[in-house]
C-alpha positions in Angstrom: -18.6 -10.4 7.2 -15.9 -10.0 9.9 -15.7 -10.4 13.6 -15.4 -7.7 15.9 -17.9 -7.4 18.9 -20.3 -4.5 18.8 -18.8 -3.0 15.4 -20.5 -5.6 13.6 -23.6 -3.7 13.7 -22.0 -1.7 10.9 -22.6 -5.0 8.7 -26.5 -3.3 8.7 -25.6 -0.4 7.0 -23.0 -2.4 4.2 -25.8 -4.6 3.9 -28.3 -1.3 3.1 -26.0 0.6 0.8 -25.2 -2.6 -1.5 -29.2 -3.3 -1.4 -29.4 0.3 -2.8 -27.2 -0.6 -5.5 -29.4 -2.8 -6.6 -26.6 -5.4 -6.3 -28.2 -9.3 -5.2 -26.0 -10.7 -2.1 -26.0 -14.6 -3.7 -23.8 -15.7 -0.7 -22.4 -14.6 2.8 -19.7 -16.2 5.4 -19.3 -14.2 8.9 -17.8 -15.0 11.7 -19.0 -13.9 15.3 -20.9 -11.1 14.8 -20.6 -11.2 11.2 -22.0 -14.8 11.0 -25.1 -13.3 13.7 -26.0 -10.6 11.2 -25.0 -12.3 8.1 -27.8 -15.1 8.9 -30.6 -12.9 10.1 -30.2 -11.3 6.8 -30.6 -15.0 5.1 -33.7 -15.5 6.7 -35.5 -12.1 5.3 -36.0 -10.7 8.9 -32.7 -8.3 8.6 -35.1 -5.3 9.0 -37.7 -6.9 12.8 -33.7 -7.6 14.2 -32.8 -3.6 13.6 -36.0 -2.4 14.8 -35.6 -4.4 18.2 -31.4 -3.9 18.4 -31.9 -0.2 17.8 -34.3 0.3 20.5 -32.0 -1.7 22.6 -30.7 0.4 26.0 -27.7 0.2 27.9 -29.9 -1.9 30.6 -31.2 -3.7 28.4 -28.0 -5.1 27.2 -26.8 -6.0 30.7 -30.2 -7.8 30.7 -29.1 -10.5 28.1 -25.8 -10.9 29.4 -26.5 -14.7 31.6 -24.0 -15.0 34.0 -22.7 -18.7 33.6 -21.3 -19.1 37.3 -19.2 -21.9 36.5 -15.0 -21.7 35.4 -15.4 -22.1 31.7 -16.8 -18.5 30.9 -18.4 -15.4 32.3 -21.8 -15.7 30.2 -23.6 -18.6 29.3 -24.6 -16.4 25.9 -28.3 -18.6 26.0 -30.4 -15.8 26.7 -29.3 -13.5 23.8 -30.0 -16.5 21.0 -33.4 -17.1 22.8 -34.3 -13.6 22.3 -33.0 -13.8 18.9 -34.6 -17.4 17.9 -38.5 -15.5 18.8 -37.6 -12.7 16.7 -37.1 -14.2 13.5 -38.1 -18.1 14.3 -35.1 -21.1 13.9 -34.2 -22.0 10.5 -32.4 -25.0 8.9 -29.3 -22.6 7.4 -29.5 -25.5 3.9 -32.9 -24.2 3.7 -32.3 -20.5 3.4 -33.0 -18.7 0.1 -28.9 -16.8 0.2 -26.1 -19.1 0.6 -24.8 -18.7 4.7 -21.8 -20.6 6.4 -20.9 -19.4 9.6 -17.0 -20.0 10.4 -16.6 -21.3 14.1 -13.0 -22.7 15.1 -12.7 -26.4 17.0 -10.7 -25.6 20.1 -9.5 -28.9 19.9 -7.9 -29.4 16.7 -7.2 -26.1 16.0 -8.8 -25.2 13.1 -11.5 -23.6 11.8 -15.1 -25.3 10.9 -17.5 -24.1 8.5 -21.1 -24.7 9.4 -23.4 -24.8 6.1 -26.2 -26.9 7.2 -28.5 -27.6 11.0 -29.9 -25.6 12.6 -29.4 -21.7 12.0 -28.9 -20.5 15.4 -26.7 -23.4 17.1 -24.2 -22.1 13.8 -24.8 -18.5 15.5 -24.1 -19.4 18.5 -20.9 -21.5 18.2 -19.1 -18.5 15.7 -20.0 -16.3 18.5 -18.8 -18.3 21.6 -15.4 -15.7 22.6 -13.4 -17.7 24.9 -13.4 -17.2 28.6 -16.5 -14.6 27.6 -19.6 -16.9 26.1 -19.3 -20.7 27.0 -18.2 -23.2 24.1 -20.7 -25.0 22.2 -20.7 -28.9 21.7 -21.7 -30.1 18.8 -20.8 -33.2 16.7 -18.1 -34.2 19.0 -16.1 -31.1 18.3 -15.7 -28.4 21.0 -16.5 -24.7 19.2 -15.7 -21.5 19.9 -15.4 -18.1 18.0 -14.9 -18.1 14.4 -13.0 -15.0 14.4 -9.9 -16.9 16.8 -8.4 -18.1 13.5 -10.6 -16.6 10.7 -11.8 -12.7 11.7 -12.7 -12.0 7.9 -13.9 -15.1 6.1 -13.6 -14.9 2.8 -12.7 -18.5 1.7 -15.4 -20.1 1.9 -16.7 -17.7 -1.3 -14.1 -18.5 -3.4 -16.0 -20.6 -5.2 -19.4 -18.6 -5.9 -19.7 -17.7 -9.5 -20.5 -14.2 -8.1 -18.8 -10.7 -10.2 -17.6 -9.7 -6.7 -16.6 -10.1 -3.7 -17.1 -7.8 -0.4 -15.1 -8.0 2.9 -16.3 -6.5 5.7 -13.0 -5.4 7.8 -14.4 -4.7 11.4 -10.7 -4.7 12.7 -8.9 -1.4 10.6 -6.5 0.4 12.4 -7.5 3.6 10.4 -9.5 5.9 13.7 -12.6 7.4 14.1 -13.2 10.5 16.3 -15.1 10.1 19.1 -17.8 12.4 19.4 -20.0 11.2 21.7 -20.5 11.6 25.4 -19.5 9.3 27.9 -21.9 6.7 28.8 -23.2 7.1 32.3 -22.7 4.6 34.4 -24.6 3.1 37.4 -24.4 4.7 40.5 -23.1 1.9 43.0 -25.6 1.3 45.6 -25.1 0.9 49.1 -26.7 -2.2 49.3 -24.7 -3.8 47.0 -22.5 -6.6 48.4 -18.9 -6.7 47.6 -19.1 -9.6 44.4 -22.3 -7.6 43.2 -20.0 -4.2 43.1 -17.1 -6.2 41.3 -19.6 -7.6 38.6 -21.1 -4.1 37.9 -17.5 -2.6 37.8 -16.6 -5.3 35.2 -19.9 -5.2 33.1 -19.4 -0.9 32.9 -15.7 -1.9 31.7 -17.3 -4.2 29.3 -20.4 -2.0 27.9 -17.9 1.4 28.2 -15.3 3.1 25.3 -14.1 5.7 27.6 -11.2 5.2 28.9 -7.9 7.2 30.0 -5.1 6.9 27.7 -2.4 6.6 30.3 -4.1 4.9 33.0 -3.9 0.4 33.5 -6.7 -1.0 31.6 -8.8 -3.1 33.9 -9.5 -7.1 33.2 -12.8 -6.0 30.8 -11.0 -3.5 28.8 -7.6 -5.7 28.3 -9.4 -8.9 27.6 -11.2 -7.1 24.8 -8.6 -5.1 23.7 -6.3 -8.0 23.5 -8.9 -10.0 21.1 -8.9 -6.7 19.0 -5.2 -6.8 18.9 -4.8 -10.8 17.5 -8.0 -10.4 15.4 -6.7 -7.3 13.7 -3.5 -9.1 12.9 -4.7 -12.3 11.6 -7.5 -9.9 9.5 -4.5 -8.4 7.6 -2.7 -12.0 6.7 -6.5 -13.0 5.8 -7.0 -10.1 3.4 -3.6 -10.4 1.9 -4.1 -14.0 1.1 -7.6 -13.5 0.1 -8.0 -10.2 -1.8 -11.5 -9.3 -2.5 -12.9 -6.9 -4.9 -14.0 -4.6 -2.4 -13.0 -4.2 1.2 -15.6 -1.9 3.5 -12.8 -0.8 6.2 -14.7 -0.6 10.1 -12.1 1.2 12.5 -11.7 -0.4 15.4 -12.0 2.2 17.8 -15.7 2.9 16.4 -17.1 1.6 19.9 -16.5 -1.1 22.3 -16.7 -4.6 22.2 -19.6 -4.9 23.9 -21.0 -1.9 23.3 -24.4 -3.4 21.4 -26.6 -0.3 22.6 -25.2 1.9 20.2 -26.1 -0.4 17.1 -28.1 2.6 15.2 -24.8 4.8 15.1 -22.6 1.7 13.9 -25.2 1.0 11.0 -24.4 4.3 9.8 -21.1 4.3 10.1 -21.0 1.1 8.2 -23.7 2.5 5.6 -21.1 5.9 5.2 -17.9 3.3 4.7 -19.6 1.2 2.1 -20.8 3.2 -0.6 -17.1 5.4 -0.1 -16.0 1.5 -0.8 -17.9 1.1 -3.8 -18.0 4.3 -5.3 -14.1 3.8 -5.6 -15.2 0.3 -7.1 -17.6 2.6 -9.8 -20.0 0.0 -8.5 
């Protein structure tokens, strides 16, 4: 289950149209996003996460964003994992009824990690921890950030799962979508708002926004995100050359923006729509 911001939402709905198959996922490895909804699903609460990230607002998503204040990121990322940890209770991941690793990458030696066992969410959260964006996580000695730096598509570590196939999850396609939908409205700045409080609602509506104008200079938000897009895209195509699966569920990357996590409902049906044209190619 790939990396890719907001779009991994779409994992929901590849998730749904394989469990209509009546196909049994035995095993799972995401990174970022794909490691966030790839171990919900291990711990049977896949369904209380949709009903609370599909009733999620634009607002409400600014809500969980923690503003770290301090020169190694933006967020602190604590307050979304809290949320997430009373929703479906923390879980050893080696105690989990479908196999889970979550794919985070050691900033220090350059390489990626693959967390099978400890705690659940401290896995989450270290797969999920973007550079600059969500602060690092420390754990045994090692200095983890996002999985999807050096592995956007894990499918390695299922290589060795006596499973009869194989699904990727490609959140990174190049292949468009149109964009139907309205612009999101944005706040209206208030007069009261101090100059650093009208920079950091300028940069969250870059962050939580798709609409942008083709020709104009994208601001910090939009070229930081686009710019992961760009690297994780690449390095998903060496990944999927190396490591052909049986089936690969293809996400465009223009579906919505990176941080775009109040429009999960419309990326669980996009991803629901891309699997089963996946797998009825397969004959699955």
């Amino acid at each position: 289950m790939g990396s890719g911001g907001a779009r991994g939402h779409a994992h929901i709905g590849v998730i749904k149209a394989i469990e209509e198959r009546e196909l049994r996922i035995h095993n799972i490895a995401g990174s970022s996003m794909g490691a966030v909804i790839g171990g919900v699903y291990a711990t049977g609460e896949l369904d209380t996460y949709i009903e609370w990230a599909e009733s999620l607002s634009r607002r409400d998503v600014v809500r969980l964003l923690d503003f770290s204040f301090t020169s190694t990121s933006i967020f602190k990322g604590e307050r979304i994992f809290e949320t997430l940890k009373d929703l479906v209770g923390e879980r050893l991941i080696e105690e989990l009824d479908t196999g889970f690793t979550a794919v985070a990458t050691d900033i220090d030696e350059q390489r990626e990690i693959w967390l099978k066992r400890g705690p659940l969410f401290t896995a989450m959260r270290a797969s999920t921890a973007v550079p600059g964006v969500f602060a690092p996580v420390e754990l045994n000695e090692r200095t983890l950030v996002d999985g999807g730096l050096v592995n956007p598509i894990p499918i390695a570590p299922t290589l060795n799962d006596a499973t009869d196939l194989t699904i990727a999850v490609n959140l990174n396609s190049i292949t468009n979508v149109s964009q139907s939908k309205s612009p999101t409205p944005k706040d209206e700045p208030s007069p009261n708002k101090s100059t650093y409080q009208t920079a950091i609602s300028e940069f969250l509506d870059g962050l939580l926004s798709s609409d942008s104008d083709a020709d104009a200079v994208p601001d910090a938000a939009e070229l930081l995100t686009r710019s992961i897009d760009v690297m994780q895209g690449a390095i998903a195509r060496l990944k999927l050359a190396a490591y052909t699966p049986d089936v690969t569920v293809e996400i465009p990357r223009n579906a919505c923006a990176f941080f775009e996590f109040h429009r999960a409902g419309e990326l669980r049906d996009l991803g629901y729509s891309q699997a089963n044209e996946a797998l009825d190619k397969l004959g699955c």
